[in-house]
PDB file of C-alpha atoms in Angstrom:
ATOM      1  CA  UNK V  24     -11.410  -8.606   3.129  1.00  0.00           C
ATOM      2  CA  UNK V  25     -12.961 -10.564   5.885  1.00  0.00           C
ATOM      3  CA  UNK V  26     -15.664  -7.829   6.163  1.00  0.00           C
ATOM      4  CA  UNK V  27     -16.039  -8.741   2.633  1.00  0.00           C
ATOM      5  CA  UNK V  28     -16.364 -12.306   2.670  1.00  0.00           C
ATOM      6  CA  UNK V  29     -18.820 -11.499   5.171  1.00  0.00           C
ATOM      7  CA  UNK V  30     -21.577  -9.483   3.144  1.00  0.00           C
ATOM      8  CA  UNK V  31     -21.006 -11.853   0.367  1.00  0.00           C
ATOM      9  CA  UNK V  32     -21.661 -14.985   2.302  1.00  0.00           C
ATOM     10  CA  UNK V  33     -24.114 -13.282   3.871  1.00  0.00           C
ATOM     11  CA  UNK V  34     -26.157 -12.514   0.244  1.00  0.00           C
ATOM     12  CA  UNK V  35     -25.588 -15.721  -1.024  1.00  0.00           C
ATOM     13  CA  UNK V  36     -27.250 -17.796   2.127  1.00  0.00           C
ATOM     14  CA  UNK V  37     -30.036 -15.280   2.463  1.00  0.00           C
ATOM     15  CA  UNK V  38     -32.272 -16.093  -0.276  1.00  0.00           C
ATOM     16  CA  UNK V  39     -31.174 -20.186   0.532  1.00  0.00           C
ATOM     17  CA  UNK V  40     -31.942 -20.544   4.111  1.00  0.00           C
ATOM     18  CA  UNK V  41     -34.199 -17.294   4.847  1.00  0.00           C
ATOM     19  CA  UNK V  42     -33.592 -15.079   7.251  1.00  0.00           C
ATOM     20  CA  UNK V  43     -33.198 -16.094  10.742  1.00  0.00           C
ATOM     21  CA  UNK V  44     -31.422 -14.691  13.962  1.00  0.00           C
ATOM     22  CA  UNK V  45     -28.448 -15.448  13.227  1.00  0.00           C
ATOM     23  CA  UNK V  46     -27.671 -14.256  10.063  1.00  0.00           C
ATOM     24  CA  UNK V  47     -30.273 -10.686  11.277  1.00  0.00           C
ATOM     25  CA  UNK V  48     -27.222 -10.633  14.029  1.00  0.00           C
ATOM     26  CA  UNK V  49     -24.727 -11.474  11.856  1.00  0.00           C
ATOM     27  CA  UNK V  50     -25.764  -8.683   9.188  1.00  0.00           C
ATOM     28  CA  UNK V  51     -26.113  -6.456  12.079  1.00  0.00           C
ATOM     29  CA  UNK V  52     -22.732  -6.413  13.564  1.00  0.00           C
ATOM     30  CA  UNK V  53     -21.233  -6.455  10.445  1.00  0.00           C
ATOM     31  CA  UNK V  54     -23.082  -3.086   9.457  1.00  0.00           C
ATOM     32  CA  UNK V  55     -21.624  -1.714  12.381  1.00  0.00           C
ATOM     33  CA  UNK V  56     -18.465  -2.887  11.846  1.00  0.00           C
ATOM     34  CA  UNK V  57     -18.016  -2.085   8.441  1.00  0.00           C
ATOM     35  CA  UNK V  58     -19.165   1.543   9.472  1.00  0.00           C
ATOM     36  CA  UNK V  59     -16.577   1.558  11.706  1.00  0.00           C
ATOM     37  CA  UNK V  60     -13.811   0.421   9.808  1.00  0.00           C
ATOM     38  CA  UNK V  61     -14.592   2.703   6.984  1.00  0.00           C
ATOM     39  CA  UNK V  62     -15.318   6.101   9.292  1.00  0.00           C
ATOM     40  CA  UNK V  63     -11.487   5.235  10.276  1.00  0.00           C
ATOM     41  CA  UNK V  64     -10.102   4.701   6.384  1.00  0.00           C
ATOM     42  CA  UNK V  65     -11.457   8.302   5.885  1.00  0.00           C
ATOM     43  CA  UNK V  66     -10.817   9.777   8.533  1.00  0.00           C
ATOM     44  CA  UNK V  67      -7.219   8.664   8.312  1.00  0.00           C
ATOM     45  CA  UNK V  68      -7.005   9.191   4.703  1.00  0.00           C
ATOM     46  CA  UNK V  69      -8.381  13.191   5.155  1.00  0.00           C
ATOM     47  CA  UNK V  70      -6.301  14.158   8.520  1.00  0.00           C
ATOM     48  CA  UNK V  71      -3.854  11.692   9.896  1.00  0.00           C
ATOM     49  CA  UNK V  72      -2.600  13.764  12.140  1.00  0.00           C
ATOM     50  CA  UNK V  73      -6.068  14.567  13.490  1.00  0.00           C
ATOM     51  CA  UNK V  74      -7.731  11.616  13.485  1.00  0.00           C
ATOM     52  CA  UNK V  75      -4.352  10.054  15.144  1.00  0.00           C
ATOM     53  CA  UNK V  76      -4.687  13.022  18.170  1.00  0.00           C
ATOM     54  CA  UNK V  77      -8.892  12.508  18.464  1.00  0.00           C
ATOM     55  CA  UNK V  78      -8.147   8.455  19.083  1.00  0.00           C
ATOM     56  CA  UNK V  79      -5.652   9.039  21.480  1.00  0.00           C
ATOM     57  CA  UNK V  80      -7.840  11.248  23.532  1.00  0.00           C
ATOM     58  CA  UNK V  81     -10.669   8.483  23.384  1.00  0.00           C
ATOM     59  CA  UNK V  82      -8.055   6.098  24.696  1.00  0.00           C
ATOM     60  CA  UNK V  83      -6.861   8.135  27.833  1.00  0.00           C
ATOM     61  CA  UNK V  84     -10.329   9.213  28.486  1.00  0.00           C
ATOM     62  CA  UNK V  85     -11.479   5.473  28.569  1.00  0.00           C
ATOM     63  CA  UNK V  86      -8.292   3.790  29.526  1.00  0.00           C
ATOM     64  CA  UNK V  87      -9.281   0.456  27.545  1.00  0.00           C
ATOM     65  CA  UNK V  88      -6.314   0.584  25.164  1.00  0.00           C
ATOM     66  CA  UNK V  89      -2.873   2.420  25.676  1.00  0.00           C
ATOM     67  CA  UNK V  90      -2.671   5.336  23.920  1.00  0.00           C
ATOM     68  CA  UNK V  91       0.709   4.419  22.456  1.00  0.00           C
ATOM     69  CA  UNK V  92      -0.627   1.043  20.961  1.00  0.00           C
ATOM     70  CA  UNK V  93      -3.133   3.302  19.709  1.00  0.00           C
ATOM     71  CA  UNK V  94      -1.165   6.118  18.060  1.00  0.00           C
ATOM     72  CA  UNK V  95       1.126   3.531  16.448  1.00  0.00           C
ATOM     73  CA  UNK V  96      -1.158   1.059  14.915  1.00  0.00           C
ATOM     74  CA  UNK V  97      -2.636   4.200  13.524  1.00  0.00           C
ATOM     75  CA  UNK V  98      -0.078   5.643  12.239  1.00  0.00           C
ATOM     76  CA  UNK V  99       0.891   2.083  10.875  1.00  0.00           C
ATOM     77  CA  UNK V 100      -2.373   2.144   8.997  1.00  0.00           C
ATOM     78  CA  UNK V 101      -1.990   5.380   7.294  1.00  0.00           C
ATOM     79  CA  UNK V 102       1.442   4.283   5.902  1.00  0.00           C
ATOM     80  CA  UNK V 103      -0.118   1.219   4.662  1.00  0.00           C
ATOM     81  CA  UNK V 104      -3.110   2.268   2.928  1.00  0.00           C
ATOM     82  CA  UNK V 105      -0.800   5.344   1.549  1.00  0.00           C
ATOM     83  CA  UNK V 106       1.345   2.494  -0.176  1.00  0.00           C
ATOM     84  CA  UNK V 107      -1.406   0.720  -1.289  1.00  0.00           C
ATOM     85  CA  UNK V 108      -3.254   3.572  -2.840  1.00  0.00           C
ATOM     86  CA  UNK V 109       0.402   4.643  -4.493  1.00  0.00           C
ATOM     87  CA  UNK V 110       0.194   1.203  -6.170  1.00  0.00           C
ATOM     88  CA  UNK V 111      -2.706  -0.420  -7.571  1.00  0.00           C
ATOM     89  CA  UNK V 112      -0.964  -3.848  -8.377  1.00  0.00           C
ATOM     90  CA  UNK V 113       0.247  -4.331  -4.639  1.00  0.00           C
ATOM     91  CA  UNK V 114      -3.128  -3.944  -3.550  1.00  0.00           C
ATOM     92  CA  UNK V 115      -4.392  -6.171  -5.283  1.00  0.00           C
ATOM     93  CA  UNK V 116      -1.743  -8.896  -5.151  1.00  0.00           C
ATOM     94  CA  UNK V 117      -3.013  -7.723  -1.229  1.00  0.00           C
ATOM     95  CA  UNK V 118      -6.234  -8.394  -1.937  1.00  0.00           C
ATOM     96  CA  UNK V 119      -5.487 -11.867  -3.384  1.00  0.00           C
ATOM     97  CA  UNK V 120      -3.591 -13.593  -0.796  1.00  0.00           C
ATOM     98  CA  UNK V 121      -5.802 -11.723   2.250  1.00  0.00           C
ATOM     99  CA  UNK V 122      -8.394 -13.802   0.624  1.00  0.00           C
ATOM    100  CA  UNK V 123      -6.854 -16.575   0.174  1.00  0.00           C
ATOM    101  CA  UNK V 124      -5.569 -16.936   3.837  1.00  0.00           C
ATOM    102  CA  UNK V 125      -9.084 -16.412   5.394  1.00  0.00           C
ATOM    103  CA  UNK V 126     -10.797 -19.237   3.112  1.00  0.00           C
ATOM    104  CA  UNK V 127      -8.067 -21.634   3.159  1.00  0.00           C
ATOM    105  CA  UNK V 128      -8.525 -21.099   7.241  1.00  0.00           C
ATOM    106  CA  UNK V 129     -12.189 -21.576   6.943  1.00  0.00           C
ATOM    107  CA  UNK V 130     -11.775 -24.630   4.580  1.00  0.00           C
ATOM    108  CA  UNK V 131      -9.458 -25.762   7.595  1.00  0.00           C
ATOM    109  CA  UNK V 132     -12.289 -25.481  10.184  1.00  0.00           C
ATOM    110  CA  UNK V 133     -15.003 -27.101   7.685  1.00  0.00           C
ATOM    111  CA  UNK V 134     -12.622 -29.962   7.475  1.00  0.00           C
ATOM    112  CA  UNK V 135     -12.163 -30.056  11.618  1.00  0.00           C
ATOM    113  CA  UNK V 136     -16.633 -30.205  11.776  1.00  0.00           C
ATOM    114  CA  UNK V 137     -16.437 -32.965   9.022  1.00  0.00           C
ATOM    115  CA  UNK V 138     -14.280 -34.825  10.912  1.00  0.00           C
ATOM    116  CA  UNK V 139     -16.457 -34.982  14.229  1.00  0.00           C
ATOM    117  CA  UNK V 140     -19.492 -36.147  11.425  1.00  0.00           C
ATOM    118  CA  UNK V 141     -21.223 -32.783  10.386  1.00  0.00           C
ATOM    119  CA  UNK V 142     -21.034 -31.333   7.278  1.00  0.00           C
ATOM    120  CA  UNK V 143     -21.473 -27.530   7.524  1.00  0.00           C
ATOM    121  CA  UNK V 144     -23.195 -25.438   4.905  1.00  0.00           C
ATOM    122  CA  UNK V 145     -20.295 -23.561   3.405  1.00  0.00           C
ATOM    123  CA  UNK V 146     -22.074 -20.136   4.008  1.00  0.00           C
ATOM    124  CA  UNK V 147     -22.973 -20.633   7.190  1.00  0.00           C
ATOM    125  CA  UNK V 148     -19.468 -21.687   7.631  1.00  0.00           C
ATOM    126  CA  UNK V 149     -18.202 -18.272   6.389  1.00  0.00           C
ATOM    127  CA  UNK V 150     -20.764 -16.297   8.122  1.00  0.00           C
ATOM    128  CA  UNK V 151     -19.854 -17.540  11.656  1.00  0.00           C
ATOM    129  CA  UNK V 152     -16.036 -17.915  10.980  1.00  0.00           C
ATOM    130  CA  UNK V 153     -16.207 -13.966   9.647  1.00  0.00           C
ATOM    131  CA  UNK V 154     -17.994 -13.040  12.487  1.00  0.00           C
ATOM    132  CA  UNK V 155     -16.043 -14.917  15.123  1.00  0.00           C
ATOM    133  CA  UNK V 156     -12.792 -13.221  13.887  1.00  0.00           C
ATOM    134  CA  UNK V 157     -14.409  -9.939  13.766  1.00  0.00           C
ATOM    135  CA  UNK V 158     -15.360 -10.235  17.121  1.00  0.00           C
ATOM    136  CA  UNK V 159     -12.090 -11.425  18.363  1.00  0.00           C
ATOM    137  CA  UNK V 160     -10.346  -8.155  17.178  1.00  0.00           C
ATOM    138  CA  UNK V 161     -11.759  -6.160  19.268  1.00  0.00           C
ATOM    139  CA  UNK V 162      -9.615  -5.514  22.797  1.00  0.00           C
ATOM    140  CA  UNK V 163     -11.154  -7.877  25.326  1.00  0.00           C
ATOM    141  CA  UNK V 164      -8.975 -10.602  25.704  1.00  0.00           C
ATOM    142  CA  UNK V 165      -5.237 -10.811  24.302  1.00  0.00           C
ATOM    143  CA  UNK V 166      -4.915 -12.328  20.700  1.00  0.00           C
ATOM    144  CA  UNK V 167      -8.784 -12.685  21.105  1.00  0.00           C
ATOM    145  CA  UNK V 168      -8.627 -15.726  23.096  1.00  0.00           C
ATOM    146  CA  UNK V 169     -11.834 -17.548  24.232  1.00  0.00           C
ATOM    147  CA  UNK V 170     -13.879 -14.440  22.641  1.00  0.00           C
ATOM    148  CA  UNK V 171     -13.142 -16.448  19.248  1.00  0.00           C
ATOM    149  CA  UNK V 172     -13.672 -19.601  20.427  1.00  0.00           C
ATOM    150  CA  UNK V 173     -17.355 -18.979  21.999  1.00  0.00           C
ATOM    151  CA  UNK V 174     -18.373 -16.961  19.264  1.00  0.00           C
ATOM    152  CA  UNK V 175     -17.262 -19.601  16.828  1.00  0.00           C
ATOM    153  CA  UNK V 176     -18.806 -21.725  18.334  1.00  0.00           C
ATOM    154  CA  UNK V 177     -22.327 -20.477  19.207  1.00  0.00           C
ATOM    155  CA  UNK V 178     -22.458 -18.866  15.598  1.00  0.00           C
ATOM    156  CA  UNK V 179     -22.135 -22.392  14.069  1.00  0.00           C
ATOM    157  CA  UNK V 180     -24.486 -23.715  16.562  1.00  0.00           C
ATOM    158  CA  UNK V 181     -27.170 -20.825  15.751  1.00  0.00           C
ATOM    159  CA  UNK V 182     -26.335 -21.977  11.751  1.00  0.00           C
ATOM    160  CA  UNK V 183     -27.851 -25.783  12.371  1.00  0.00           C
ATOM    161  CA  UNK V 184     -24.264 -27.458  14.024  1.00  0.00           C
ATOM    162  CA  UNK V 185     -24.498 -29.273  16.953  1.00  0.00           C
ATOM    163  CA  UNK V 186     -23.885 -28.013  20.078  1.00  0.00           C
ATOM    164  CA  UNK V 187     -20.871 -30.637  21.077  1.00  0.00           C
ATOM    165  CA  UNK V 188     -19.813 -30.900  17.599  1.00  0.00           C
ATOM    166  CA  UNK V 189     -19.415 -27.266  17.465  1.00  0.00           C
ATOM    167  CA  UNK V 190     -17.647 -27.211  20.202  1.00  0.00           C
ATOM    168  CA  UNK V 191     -15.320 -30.493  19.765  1.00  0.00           C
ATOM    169  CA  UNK V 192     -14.400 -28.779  16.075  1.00  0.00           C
ATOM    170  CA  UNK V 193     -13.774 -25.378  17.102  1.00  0.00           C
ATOM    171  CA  UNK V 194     -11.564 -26.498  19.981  1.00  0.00           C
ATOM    172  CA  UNK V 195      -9.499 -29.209  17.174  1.00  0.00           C
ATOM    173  CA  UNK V 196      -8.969 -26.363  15.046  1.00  0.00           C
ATOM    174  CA  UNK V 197      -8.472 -23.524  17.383  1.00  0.00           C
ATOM    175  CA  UNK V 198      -5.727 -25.992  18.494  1.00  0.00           C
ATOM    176  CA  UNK V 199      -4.323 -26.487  15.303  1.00  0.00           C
ATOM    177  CA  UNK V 200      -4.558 -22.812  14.057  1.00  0.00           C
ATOM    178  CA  UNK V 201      -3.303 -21.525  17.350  1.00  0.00           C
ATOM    179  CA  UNK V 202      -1.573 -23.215  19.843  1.00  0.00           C
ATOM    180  CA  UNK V 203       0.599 -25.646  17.936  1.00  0.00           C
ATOM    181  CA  UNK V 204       2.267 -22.475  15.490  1.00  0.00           C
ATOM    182  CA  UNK V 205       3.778 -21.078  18.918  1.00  0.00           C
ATOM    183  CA  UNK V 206       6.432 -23.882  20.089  1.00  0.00           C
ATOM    184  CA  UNK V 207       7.748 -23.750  16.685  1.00  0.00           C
ATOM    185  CA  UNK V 208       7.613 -19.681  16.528  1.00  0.00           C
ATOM    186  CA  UNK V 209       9.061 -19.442  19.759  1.00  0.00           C
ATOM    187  CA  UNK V 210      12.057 -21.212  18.985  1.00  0.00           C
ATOM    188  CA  UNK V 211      12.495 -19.366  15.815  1.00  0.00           C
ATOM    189  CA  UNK V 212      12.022 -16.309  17.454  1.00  0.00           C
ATOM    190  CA  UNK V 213      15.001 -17.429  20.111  1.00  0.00           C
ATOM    191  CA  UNK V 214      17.455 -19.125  17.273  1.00  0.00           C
ATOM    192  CA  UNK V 215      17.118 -15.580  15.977  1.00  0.00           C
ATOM    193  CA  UNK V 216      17.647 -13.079  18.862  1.00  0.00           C
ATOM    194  CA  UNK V 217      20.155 -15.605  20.758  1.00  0.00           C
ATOM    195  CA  UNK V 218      22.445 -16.718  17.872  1.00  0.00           C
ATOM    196  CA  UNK V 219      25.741 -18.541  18.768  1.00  0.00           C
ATOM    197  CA  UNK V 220      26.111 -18.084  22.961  1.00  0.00           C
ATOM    198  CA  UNK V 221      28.609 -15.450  23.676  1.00  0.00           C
ATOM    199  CA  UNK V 222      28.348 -13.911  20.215  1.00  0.00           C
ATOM    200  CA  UNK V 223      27.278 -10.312  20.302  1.00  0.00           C
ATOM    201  CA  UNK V 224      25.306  -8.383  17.316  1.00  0.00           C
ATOM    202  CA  UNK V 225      28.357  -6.498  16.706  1.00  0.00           C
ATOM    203  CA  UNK V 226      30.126  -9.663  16.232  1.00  0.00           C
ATOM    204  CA  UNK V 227      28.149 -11.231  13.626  1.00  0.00           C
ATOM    205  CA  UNK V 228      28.396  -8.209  11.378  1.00  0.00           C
ATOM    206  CA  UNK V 229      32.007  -8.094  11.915  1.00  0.00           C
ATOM    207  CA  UNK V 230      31.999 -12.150  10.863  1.00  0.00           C
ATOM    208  CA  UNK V 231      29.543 -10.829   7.986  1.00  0.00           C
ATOM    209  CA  UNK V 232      31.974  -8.024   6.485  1.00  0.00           C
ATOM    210  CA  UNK V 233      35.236 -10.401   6.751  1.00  0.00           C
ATOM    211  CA  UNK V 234      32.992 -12.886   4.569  1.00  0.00           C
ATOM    212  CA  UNK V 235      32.247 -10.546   2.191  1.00  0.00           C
ATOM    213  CA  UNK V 236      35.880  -9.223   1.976  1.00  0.00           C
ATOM    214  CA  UNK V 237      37.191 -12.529   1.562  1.00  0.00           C
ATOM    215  CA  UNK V 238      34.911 -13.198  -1.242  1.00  0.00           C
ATOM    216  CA  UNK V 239      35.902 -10.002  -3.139  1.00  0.00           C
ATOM    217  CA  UNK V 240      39.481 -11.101  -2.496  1.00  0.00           C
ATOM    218  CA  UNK V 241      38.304 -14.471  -4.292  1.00  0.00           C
ATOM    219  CA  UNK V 242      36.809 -12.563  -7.308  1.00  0.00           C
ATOM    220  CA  UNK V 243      39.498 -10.416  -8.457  1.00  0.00           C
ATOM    221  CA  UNK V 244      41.699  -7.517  -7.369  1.00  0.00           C
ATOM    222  CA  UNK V 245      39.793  -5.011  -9.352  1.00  0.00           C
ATOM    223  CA  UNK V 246      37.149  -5.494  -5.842  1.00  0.00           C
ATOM    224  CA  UNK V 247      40.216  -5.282  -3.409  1.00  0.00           C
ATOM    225  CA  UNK V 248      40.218  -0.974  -3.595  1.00  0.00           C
ATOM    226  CA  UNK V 249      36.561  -0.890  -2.843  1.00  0.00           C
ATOM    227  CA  UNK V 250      36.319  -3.272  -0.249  1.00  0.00           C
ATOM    228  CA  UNK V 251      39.353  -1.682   1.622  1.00  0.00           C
ATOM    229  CA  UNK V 252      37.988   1.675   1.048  1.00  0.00           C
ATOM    230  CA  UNK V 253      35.034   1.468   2.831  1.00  0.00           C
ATOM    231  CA  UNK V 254      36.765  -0.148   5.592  1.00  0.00           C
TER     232      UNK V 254
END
């Protein structure tokens, strides 16, 4: 989807603003991207199993990326695009809210360069914030930290935003997008996996299944033989 938004930003500020570096490098490393992306759908979707065993030799040979990570975000592709391809709705209801998310977080950055005083061509906008995040997937740095930011932010300044605002705004939003989510993930994550102190796993489904034969108590006896049946 982001590849997407990409080409299509890409052919609607063409024949506006002309061609110019940016948008030749832009075009460029999207290309190769795309080719990328799409060599892996079909070779995935021909030979999992192969295509699977021919990555994780590439990744011991180089020794960039585990070859565990590797193997399982692979194999977590295949099951995904299997499910998609089983049904036609999901993948679009997929489609929908993929795009959705990355505009709605573009619209967020437009509003962060507003509000240091430049208004940013909306495709020029897209173009840099497509290829930014394209960049950042790529392993260099975890999450794709700083490789997003500086290619954010040099994209937008190649696309007519100045240098500082570019900068200031990318570093608001980055903020915003970013850092901020993680003190509130972090303690959902730990109200989660700690629960009450002292209180195993076990525990709480034992609490769980007295609730729930309590409840059938409450309802009628027809529920009591079940219940006590499976108990």
């Amino acid at each position: 989807v982001l590849i997407l938004l990409l080409f299509i930003a890409l052919l609607v500020s063409i024949p506006v603003a002309g061609v110019s570096a940016g948008y030749l490098t832009a075009t460029i490393a999207g290309l190769i991207v795309l080719a990328a992306i799409g060599g892996l759908v079909v070779a995935i979707t021909r030979g999992e199993e192969r295509a699977v065993d021919v990555a994780r030799r590439l990744a011991l040979r180089t020794r960039i990326i585990d070859a565990d990570v590797v193997e399982g975000a692979l194999q977590t592709l295949a099951s995904q695009l299997e499910e998609l391809a089983a049904d036609r709705r999901e993948m679009l209801r997929h489609l929908f809210w993929s795009a959705a998310y990355w505009l709605l977080d573009a619209a967020a950055l437009w509003v962060f360069l507003a509000a240091f005083g430049h208004n940013t061509r909306p495709d020029g906008l897209l173009v840099a914030f497509a290829l930014a995040n394209i960049v950042a997937t790529l392993p260099i740095t975890p999450g794709g930290l700083g490789v997003m930011e500086l290619t954010l932010a040099a994209s937008l300044s190649g696309f007519g935003v100045p240098s500082r605002i570019a900068l200031l705004g990318v570093a608001a939003w980055r903020l915003v997008n970013f850092w901020l989510p993680l003190p509130v993930g972090a303690g959902a994550y730990l109200s989660l996996h700690l629960g009450t102190p002292g209180q195993t796993p076990s525990e709480d489904l034992e609490g769980l299944a007295e609730q729930a034969r309590q409840g059938a108590d409450e309802v009628g006896p027809w529920r009591l033989p079940h219940w006590r049946g499976r108990g």
